[in-house]
Amino acid sequence: MRRTSARIGDVQKGRGIMRKATITKKYLINCLKKYLVEYLYRPLTVRDIANYARTSTQPIYLNFSNMQNFKQAMVEDVFRDIHEAKKESVATLDPLYSFWHDYYVFASRNRALFFALFLNDIGCGPYIKERSFAYFQEAIAESAVFQCAQENDLRKYHEEALIFFSGLVLLFIREGCTDGNKDFIKDTMEYWERMLKKAKGVTRDHGRQGLLEVGTFAVEE
């Protein structure tokens, strides 16, 4: 009778069988995101995340081979949220511009998490760059604005832009102020105007007015 009562108590408190049923990969990833936001500068360990998720380390190791794999799975989940969520408001922007606007939209909802991933060091810097670059390649493949086609140039453009826009996003999204949408898009276009003017094959005839007309036909003045 005591054993049965204890079992019922465990279920009521979220432990035992009920707890095991809720420990999914998605749940653990969400816990890792929340932990990053709450404890930005603490080292990331499996034990600490398990304690935060109110579980043992076993579910983490069952879903992820190690802590690095766990962090990378979380990064992939974040990038799906950034770039694959449907955003009607920028559907007609050139993909080169909307790619960076996706970061702005995400940060407006998740400023602390954006900072943790893109400006703080959680040991996933190279992987974050690779995931961003993969989506960047998809975006420019459909872009009427982007002129460069060399693989080494693509990486250069992307890495420089990722640094620039990570800072720019947080400059706009500060202290809950998220009303700079049009200004952010304007700065995005001006940045690429400057960069693409330096690219091989871009002439003066494709200067500011030409680039803006191609990519911003749906942006209201």
PDB file of C-alpha atoms in Angstrom:
ATOM      1  CA  MET A   1       0.000   0.000   0.000  1.00  0.00           C
ATOM      2  CA  ARG A   2       2.838   2.378   0.854  1.00  0.00           C
ATOM      3  CA  ARG A   3       4.588   1.586  -2.420  1.00  0.00           C
ATOM      4  CA  THR A   4       1.378   2.285  -4.368  1.00  0.00           C
ATOM      5  CA  SER A   5       0.861   5.584  -2.545  1.00  0.00           C
ATOM      6  CA  ALA A   6       4.437   6.615  -3.226  1.00  0.00           C
ATOM      7  CA  ARG A   7       3.998   5.760  -6.906  1.00  0.00           C
ATOM      8  CA  ILE A   8       0.852   7.903  -7.110  1.00  0.00           C
ATOM      9  CA  GLY A   9       2.682  10.720  -5.349  1.00  0.00           C
ATOM     10  CA  ASP A  10       5.513  10.556  -7.865  1.00  0.00           C
ATOM     11  CA  VAL A  11       3.083  10.822 -10.762  1.00  0.00           C
ATOM     12  CA  GLN A  12       1.270  13.748  -9.150  1.00  0.00           C
ATOM     13  CA  LYS A  13       4.575  15.580  -8.638  1.00  0.00           C
ATOM     14  CA  GLY A  14       5.649  15.038 -12.225  1.00  0.00           C
ATOM     15  CA  ARG A  15       8.093  12.233 -11.445  1.00  0.00           C
ATOM     16  CA  GLY A  16       8.272   8.546 -12.324  1.00  0.00           C
ATOM     17  CA  ILE A  17       6.214   7.205 -15.244  1.00  0.00           C
ATOM     18  CA  MET A  18       4.554  10.535 -16.039  1.00  0.00           C
ATOM     19  CA  ARG A  19       7.905  12.290 -16.205  1.00  0.00           C
ATOM     20  CA  LYS A  20       9.391   9.721 -18.567  1.00  0.00           C
ATOM     21  CA  ALA A  21       6.486  10.199 -20.944  1.00  0.00           C
ATOM     22  CA  THR A  22       7.201  13.934 -21.223  1.00  0.00           C
ATOM     23  CA  ILE A  23      10.975  13.776 -21.765  1.00  0.00           C
ATOM     24  CA  THR A  24      11.156  14.225 -25.526  1.00  0.00           C
ATOM     25  CA  LYS A  25      13.938  15.589 -27.685  1.00  0.00           C
ATOM     26  CA  LYS A  26      11.905  18.753 -28.293  1.00  0.00           C
ATOM     27  CA  TYR A  27      11.346  19.219 -24.567  1.00  0.00           C
ATOM     28  CA  LEU A  28      15.066  18.936 -23.857  1.00  0.00           C
ATOM     29  CA  ILE A  29      15.938  21.384 -26.649  1.00  0.00           C
ATOM     30  CA  ASN A  30      13.435  23.884 -25.271  1.00  0.00           C
ATOM     31  CA  CYS A  31      14.937  23.472 -21.797  1.00  0.00           C
ATOM     32  CA  LEU A  32      18.395  24.150 -23.192  1.00  0.00           C
ATOM     33  CA  LYS A  33      17.142  27.343 -24.855  1.00  0.00           C
ATOM     34  CA  LYS A  34      15.515  28.531 -21.632  1.00  0.00           C
ATOM     35  CA  TYR A  35      18.635  27.683 -19.648  1.00  0.00           C
ATOM     36  CA  LEU A  36      20.752  29.760 -22.031  1.00  0.00           C
ATOM     37  CA  VAL A  37      18.450  32.728 -21.547  1.00  0.00           C
ATOM     38  CA  GLU A  38      18.378  32.460 -17.751  1.00  0.00           C
ATOM     39  CA  TYR A  39      22.017  31.512 -17.177  1.00  0.00           C
ATOM     40  CA  LEU A  40      23.783  33.160 -20.076  1.00  0.00           C
ATOM     41  CA  TYR A  41      27.339  33.079 -18.783  1.00  0.00           C
ATOM     42  CA  ARG A  42      27.332  29.744 -16.982  1.00  0.00           C
ATOM     43  CA  PRO A  43      29.150  26.777 -18.531  1.00  0.00           C
ATOM     44  CA  LEU A  44      26.842  24.310 -20.268  1.00  0.00           C
ATOM     45  CA  THR A  45      26.960  20.814 -18.798  1.00  0.00           C
ATOM     46  CA  VAL A  46      24.688  17.816 -19.210  1.00  0.00           C
ATOM     47  CA  ARG A  47      24.185  17.647 -15.445  1.00  0.00           C
ATOM     48  CA  ASP A  48      23.096  21.285 -15.174  1.00  0.00           C
ATOM     49  CA  ILE A  49      20.659  20.993 -18.077  1.00  0.00           C
ATOM     50  CA  ALA A  50      19.259  17.765 -16.633  1.00  0.00           C
ATOM     51  CA  ASN A  51      18.694  19.458 -13.276  1.00  0.00           C
ATOM     52  CA  TYR A  52      17.046  22.401 -15.016  1.00  0.00           C
ATOM     53  CA  ALA A  53      14.782  20.009 -16.952  1.00  0.00           C
ATOM     54  CA  ARG A  54      14.015  18.165 -13.713  1.00  0.00           C
ATOM     55  CA  THR A  55      15.251  14.862 -14.993  1.00  0.00           C
ATOM     56  CA  SER A  56      18.326  12.675 -14.897  1.00  0.00           C
ATOM     57  CA  THR A  57      21.074  12.793 -17.497  1.00  0.00           C
ATOM     58  CA  GLN A  58      19.806   9.555 -19.035  1.00  0.00           C
ATOM     59  CA  PRO A  59      17.142  11.098 -21.341  1.00  0.00           C
ATOM     60  CA  ILE A  60      19.733  13.549 -22.667  1.00  0.00           C
ATOM     61  CA  TYR A  61      22.198  10.796 -23.519  1.00  0.00           C
ATOM     62  CA  LEU A  62      19.406   8.708 -25.041  1.00  0.00           C
ATOM     63  CA  ASN A  63      18.507  11.552 -27.414  1.00  0.00           C
ATOM     64  CA  PHE A  64      21.942  13.096 -27.970  1.00  0.00           C
ATOM     65  CA  SER A  65      25.323  11.387 -28.064  1.00  0.00           C
ATOM     66  CA  ASN A  66      27.046  14.168 -26.097  1.00  0.00           C
ATOM     67  CA  MET A  67      26.706  17.801 -25.048  1.00  0.00           C
ATOM     68  CA  GLN A  68      28.050  19.103 -28.340  1.00  0.00           C
ATOM     69  CA  ASN A  69      25.457  17.100 -30.281  1.00  0.00           C
ATOM     70  CA  PHE A  70      22.799  18.448 -27.908  1.00  0.00           C
ATOM     71  CA  LYS A  71      23.842  22.045 -28.573  1.00  0.00           C
ATOM     72  CA  GLN A  72      23.972  21.487 -32.327  1.00  0.00           C
ATOM     73  CA  ALA A  73      20.458  20.024 -32.316  1.00  0.00           C
ATOM     74  CA  MET A  74      19.290  23.148 -30.496  1.00  0.00           C
ATOM     75  CA  VAL A  75      21.045  25.358 -33.077  1.00  0.00           C
ATOM     76  CA  GLU A  76      19.294  23.492 -35.903  1.00  0.00           C
ATOM     77  CA  ASP A  77      15.950  23.992 -34.175  1.00  0.00           C
ATOM     78  CA  VAL A  78      16.612  27.723 -33.838  1.00  0.00           C
ATOM     79  CA  PHE A  79      17.548  28.087 -37.506  1.00  0.00           C
ATOM     80  CA  ARG A  80      14.369  26.319 -38.575  1.00  0.00           C
ATOM     81  CA  ASP A  81      12.468  28.849 -36.492  1.00  0.00           C
ATOM     82  CA  ILE A  82      14.434  31.751 -37.996  1.00  0.00           C
ATOM     83  CA  HIS A  83      14.295  30.858 -41.671  1.00  0.00           C
ATOM     84  CA  GLU A  84      11.461  28.387 -42.225  1.00  0.00           C
ATOM     85  CA  ALA A  85       8.625  30.064 -40.347  1.00  0.00           C
ATOM     86  CA  LYS A  86       6.199  31.713 -42.761  1.00  0.00           C
ATOM     87  CA  LYS A  87       6.428  35.505 -42.677  1.00  0.00           C
ATOM     88  CA  GLU A  88       3.756  37.151 -44.779  1.00  0.00           C
ATOM     89  CA  SER A  89       5.029  40.679 -44.137  1.00  0.00           C
ATOM     90  CA  VAL A  90       8.256  40.189 -46.110  1.00  0.00           C
ATOM     91  CA  ALA A  91       7.106  37.622 -48.644  1.00  0.00           C
ATOM     92  CA  THR A  92       7.809  40.008 -51.548  1.00  0.00           C
ATOM     93  CA  LEU A  93      11.231  41.220 -50.422  1.00  0.00           C
ATOM     94  CA  ASP A  94      14.184  39.990 -52.423  1.00  0.00           C
ATOM     95  CA  PRO A  95      15.475  36.815 -50.675  1.00  0.00           C
ATOM     96  CA  LEU A  96      18.836  38.480 -49.965  1.00  0.00           C
ATOM     97  CA  TYR A  97      17.085  41.102 -47.849  1.00  0.00           C
ATOM     98  CA  SER A  98      14.456  38.842 -46.295  1.00  0.00           C
ATOM     99  CA  PHE A  99      17.196  36.415 -45.196  1.00  0.00           C
ATOM    100  CA  TRP A 100      18.619  39.009 -42.806  1.00  0.00           C
ATOM    101  CA  HIS A 101      15.198  40.315 -41.893  1.00  0.00           C
ATOM    102  CA  ASP A 102      14.420  36.810 -40.614  1.00  0.00           C
ATOM    103  CA  TYR A 103      17.064  37.346 -37.918  1.00  0.00           C
ATOM    104  CA  TYR A 104      15.446  40.640 -36.968  1.00  0.00           C
ATOM    105  CA  VAL A 105      12.026  38.998 -36.635  1.00  0.00           C
ATOM    106  CA  PHE A 106      13.439  36.168 -34.527  1.00  0.00           C
ATOM    107  CA  ALA A 107      15.364  38.530 -32.240  1.00  0.00           C
ATOM    108  CA  SER A 108      12.283  40.689 -31.724  1.00  0.00           C
ATOM    109  CA  ARG A 109      10.721  37.637 -30.064  1.00  0.00           C
ATOM    110  CA  ASN A 110      13.854  36.078 -28.568  1.00  0.00           C
ATOM    111  CA  ARG A 111      16.407  38.813 -27.906  1.00  0.00           C
ATOM    112  CA  ALA A 112      18.250  37.040 -25.087  1.00  0.00           C
ATOM    113  CA  LEU A 113      18.470  33.758 -26.997  1.00  0.00           C
ATOM    114  CA  PHE A 114      19.674  35.572 -30.110  1.00  0.00           C
ATOM    115  CA  PHE A 115      22.415  37.229 -28.072  1.00  0.00           C
ATOM    116  CA  ALA A 116      23.408  33.913 -26.484  1.00  0.00           C
ATOM    117  CA  LEU A 117      23.807  32.203 -29.852  1.00  0.00           C
ATOM    118  CA  PHE A 118      25.199  34.922 -32.098  1.00  0.00           C
ATOM    119  CA  LEU A 119      27.271  37.121 -29.795  1.00  0.00           C
ATOM    120  CA  ASN A 120      28.090  34.929 -26.821  1.00  0.00           C
ATOM    121  CA  ASP A 121      30.336  31.869 -27.084  1.00  0.00           C
ATOM    122  CA  ILE A 122      28.559  28.597 -26.283  1.00  0.00           C
ATOM    123  CA  GLY A 123      31.080  26.486 -28.177  1.00  0.00           C
ATOM    124  CA  CYS A 124      29.054  26.258 -31.397  1.00  0.00           C
ATOM    125  CA  GLY A 125      30.455  29.166 -33.410  1.00  0.00           C
ATOM    126  CA  PRO A 126      31.603  27.181 -36.483  1.00  0.00           C
ATOM    127  CA  TYR A 127      28.372  25.160 -36.541  1.00  0.00           C
ATOM    128  CA  ILE A 128      26.236  28.307 -36.305  1.00  0.00           C
ATOM    129  CA  LYS A 129      28.155  29.787 -39.240  1.00  0.00           C
ATOM    130  CA  GLU A 130      27.648  26.628 -41.299  1.00  0.00           C
ATOM    131  CA  ARG A 131      23.908  26.443 -40.640  1.00  0.00           C
ATOM    132  CA  SER A 132      23.502  30.133 -41.454  1.00  0.00           C
ATOM    133  CA  PHE A 133      25.611  29.752 -44.597  1.00  0.00           C
ATOM    134  CA  ALA A 134      23.486  26.829 -45.807  1.00  0.00           C
ATOM    135  CA  TYR A 135      20.335  28.956 -45.584  1.00  0.00           C
ATOM    136  CA  PHE A 136      22.189  31.917 -47.099  1.00  0.00           C
ATOM    137  CA  GLN A 137      23.038  29.842 -50.174  1.00  0.00           C
ATOM    138  CA  GLU A 138      19.371  28.950 -50.602  1.00  0.00           C
ATOM    139  CA  ALA A 139      18.392  32.611 -50.308  1.00  0.00           C
ATOM    140  CA  ILE A 140      20.869  33.999 -52.832  1.00  0.00           C
ATOM    141  CA  ALA A 141      20.050  31.240 -55.315  1.00  0.00           C
ATOM    142  CA  GLU A 142      16.670  32.965 -55.667  1.00  0.00           C
ATOM    143  CA  SER A 143      17.947  36.532 -55.319  1.00  0.00           C
ATOM    144  CA  ALA A 144      17.735  38.986 -58.197  1.00  0.00           C
ATOM    145  CA  VAL A 145      20.007  41.358 -56.274  1.00  0.00           C
ATOM    146  CA  PHE A 146      22.994  39.201 -55.411  1.00  0.00           C
ATOM    147  CA  GLN A 147      25.587  39.171 -58.187  1.00  0.00           C
ATOM    148  CA  CYS A 148      28.490  37.044 -56.907  1.00  0.00           C
ATOM    149  CA  ALA A 149      28.665  33.348 -57.768  1.00  0.00           C
ATOM    150  CA  GLN A 150      32.120  32.262 -56.538  1.00  0.00           C
ATOM    151  CA  GLU A 151      32.048  29.835 -53.581  1.00  0.00           C
ATOM    152  CA  ASN A 152      34.939  31.524 -51.750  1.00  0.00           C
ATOM    153  CA  ASP A 153      33.306  34.923 -52.227  1.00  0.00           C
ATOM    154  CA  LEU A 154      29.999  33.610 -50.910  1.00  0.00           C
ATOM    155  CA  ARG A 155      31.593  32.509 -47.663  1.00  0.00           C
ATOM    156  CA  LYS A 156      33.402  35.832 -47.329  1.00  0.00           C
ATOM    157  CA  TYR A 157      30.235  37.832 -47.934  1.00  0.00           C
ATOM    158  CA  HIS A 158      28.249  35.679 -45.541  1.00  0.00           C
ATOM    159  CA  GLU A 159      30.741  35.690 -42.661  1.00  0.00           C
ATOM    160  CA  GLU A 160      31.233  39.452 -42.813  1.00  0.00           C
ATOM    161  CA  ALA A 161      27.495  40.034 -43.065  1.00  0.00           C
ATOM    162  CA  LEU A 162      26.714  37.656 -40.187  1.00  0.00           C
ATOM    163  CA  ILE A 163      28.974  39.672 -37.887  1.00  0.00           C
ATOM    164  CA  PHE A 164      27.506  42.970 -39.086  1.00  0.00           C
ATOM    165  CA  PHE A 165      23.854  41.935 -38.874  1.00  0.00           C
ATOM    166  CA  SER A 166      24.210  40.200 -35.504  1.00  0.00           C
ATOM    167  CA  GLY A 167      25.198  43.568 -34.082  1.00  0.00           C
ATOM    168  CA  LEU A 168      22.687  45.526 -36.142  1.00  0.00           C
ATOM    169  CA  VAL A 169      19.798  43.322 -35.044  1.00  0.00           C
ATOM    170  CA  LEU A 170      20.562  43.890 -31.370  1.00  0.00           C
ATOM    171  CA  LEU A 171      21.001  47.607 -31.983  1.00  0.00           C
ATOM    172  CA  PHE A 172      17.424  47.735 -33.238  1.00  0.00           C
ATOM    173  CA  ILE A 173      15.997  45.217 -30.783  1.00  0.00           C
ATOM    174  CA  ARG A 174      16.922  46.782 -27.465  1.00  0.00           C
ATOM    175  CA  GLU A 175      14.933  47.240 -24.293  1.00  0.00           C
ATOM    176  CA  GLY A 176      11.831  45.829 -25.913  1.00  0.00           C
ATOM    177  CA  CYS A 177      11.829  48.389 -28.741  1.00  0.00           C
ATOM    178  CA  THR A 178      10.789  46.552 -31.912  1.00  0.00           C
ATOM    179  CA  ASP A 179       9.371  49.341 -34.079  1.00  0.00           C
ATOM    180  CA  GLY A 180      12.396  49.772 -36.336  1.00  0.00           C
ATOM    181  CA  ASN A 181      11.300  47.321 -39.018  1.00  0.00           C
ATOM    182  CA  LYS A 182      11.450  49.712 -41.985  1.00  0.00           C
ATOM    183  CA  ASP A 183      14.718  51.245 -40.825  1.00  0.00           C
ATOM    184  CA  PHE A 184      16.255  47.801 -40.447  1.00  0.00           C
ATOM    185  CA  ILE A 185      15.242  46.868 -43.991  1.00  0.00           C
ATOM    186  CA  LYS A 186      16.626  50.189 -45.244  1.00  0.00           C
ATOM    187  CA  ASP A 187      19.967  49.571 -43.508  1.00  0.00           C
ATOM    188  CA  THR A 188      20.028  46.036 -44.888  1.00  0.00           C
ATOM    189  CA  MET A 189      19.614  47.277 -48.438  1.00  0.00           C
ATOM    190  CA  GLU A 190      22.228  49.989 -48.000  1.00  0.00           C
ATOM    191  CA  TYR A 191      24.714  47.455 -46.603  1.00  0.00           C
ATOM    192  CA  TRP A 192      24.341  45.175 -49.625  1.00  0.00           C
ATOM    193  CA  GLU A 193      24.451  48.129 -51.973  1.00  0.00           C
ATOM    194  CA  ARG A 194      27.904  48.963 -50.605  1.00  0.00           C
ATOM    195  CA  MET A 195      29.129  45.374 -50.641  1.00  0.00           C
ATOM    196  CA  LEU A 196      27.837  44.437 -54.077  1.00  0.00           C
ATOM    197  CA  LYS A 197      29.293  47.529 -55.711  1.00  0.00           C
ATOM    198  CA  LYS A 198      32.681  46.035 -54.905  1.00  0.00           C
ATOM    199  CA  ALA A 199      31.834  42.653 -56.420  1.00  0.00           C
ATOM    200  CA  LYS A 200      33.101  41.609 -59.812  1.00  0.00           C
ATOM    201  CA  GLY A 201      30.494  42.133 -62.498  1.00  0.00           C
ATOM    202  CA  VAL A 202      28.564  44.881 -60.714  1.00  0.00           C
ATOM    203  CA  THR A 203      28.804  48.172 -62.580  1.00  0.00           C
ATOM    204  CA  ARG A 204      27.739  51.692 -61.735  1.00  0.00           C
ATOM    205  CA  ASP A 205      24.546  51.079 -63.676  1.00  0.00           C
ATOM    206  CA  HIS A 206      23.579  48.629 -60.937  1.00  0.00           C
ATOM    207  CA  GLY A 207      24.129  51.148 -58.166  1.00  0.00           C
ATOM    208  CA  ARG A 208      21.862  52.258 -55.382  1.00  0.00           C
ATOM    209  CA  GLN A 209      18.695  52.906 -57.352  1.00  0.00           C
ATOM    210  CA  GLY A 210      18.909  49.704 -59.349  1.00  0.00           C
ATOM    211  CA  LEU A 211      19.508  47.485 -56.334  1.00  0.00           C
ATOM    212  CA  LEU A 212      16.778  49.105 -54.305  1.00  0.00           C
ATOM    213  CA  GLU A 213      14.245  48.836 -57.110  1.00  0.00           C
ATOM    214  CA  VAL A 214      14.939  45.140 -57.585  1.00  0.00           C
ATOM    215  CA  GLY A 215      14.635  44.198 -53.938  1.00  0.00           C
ATOM    216  CA  THR A 216      12.140  46.597 -52.404  1.00  0.00           C
ATOM    217  CA  PHE A 217       9.193  46.885 -54.737  1.00  0.00           C
ATOM    218  CA  ALA A 218       6.881  45.875 -51.894  1.00  0.00           C
ATOM    219  CA  VAL A 219       8.290  48.132 -49.182  1.00  0.00           C
ATOM    220  CA  GLU A 220       6.173  51.201 -48.592  1.00  0.00           C
ATOM    221  CA  GLU A 221       7.955  54.521 -48.297  1.00  0.00           C
TER     222      GLU A 221
END
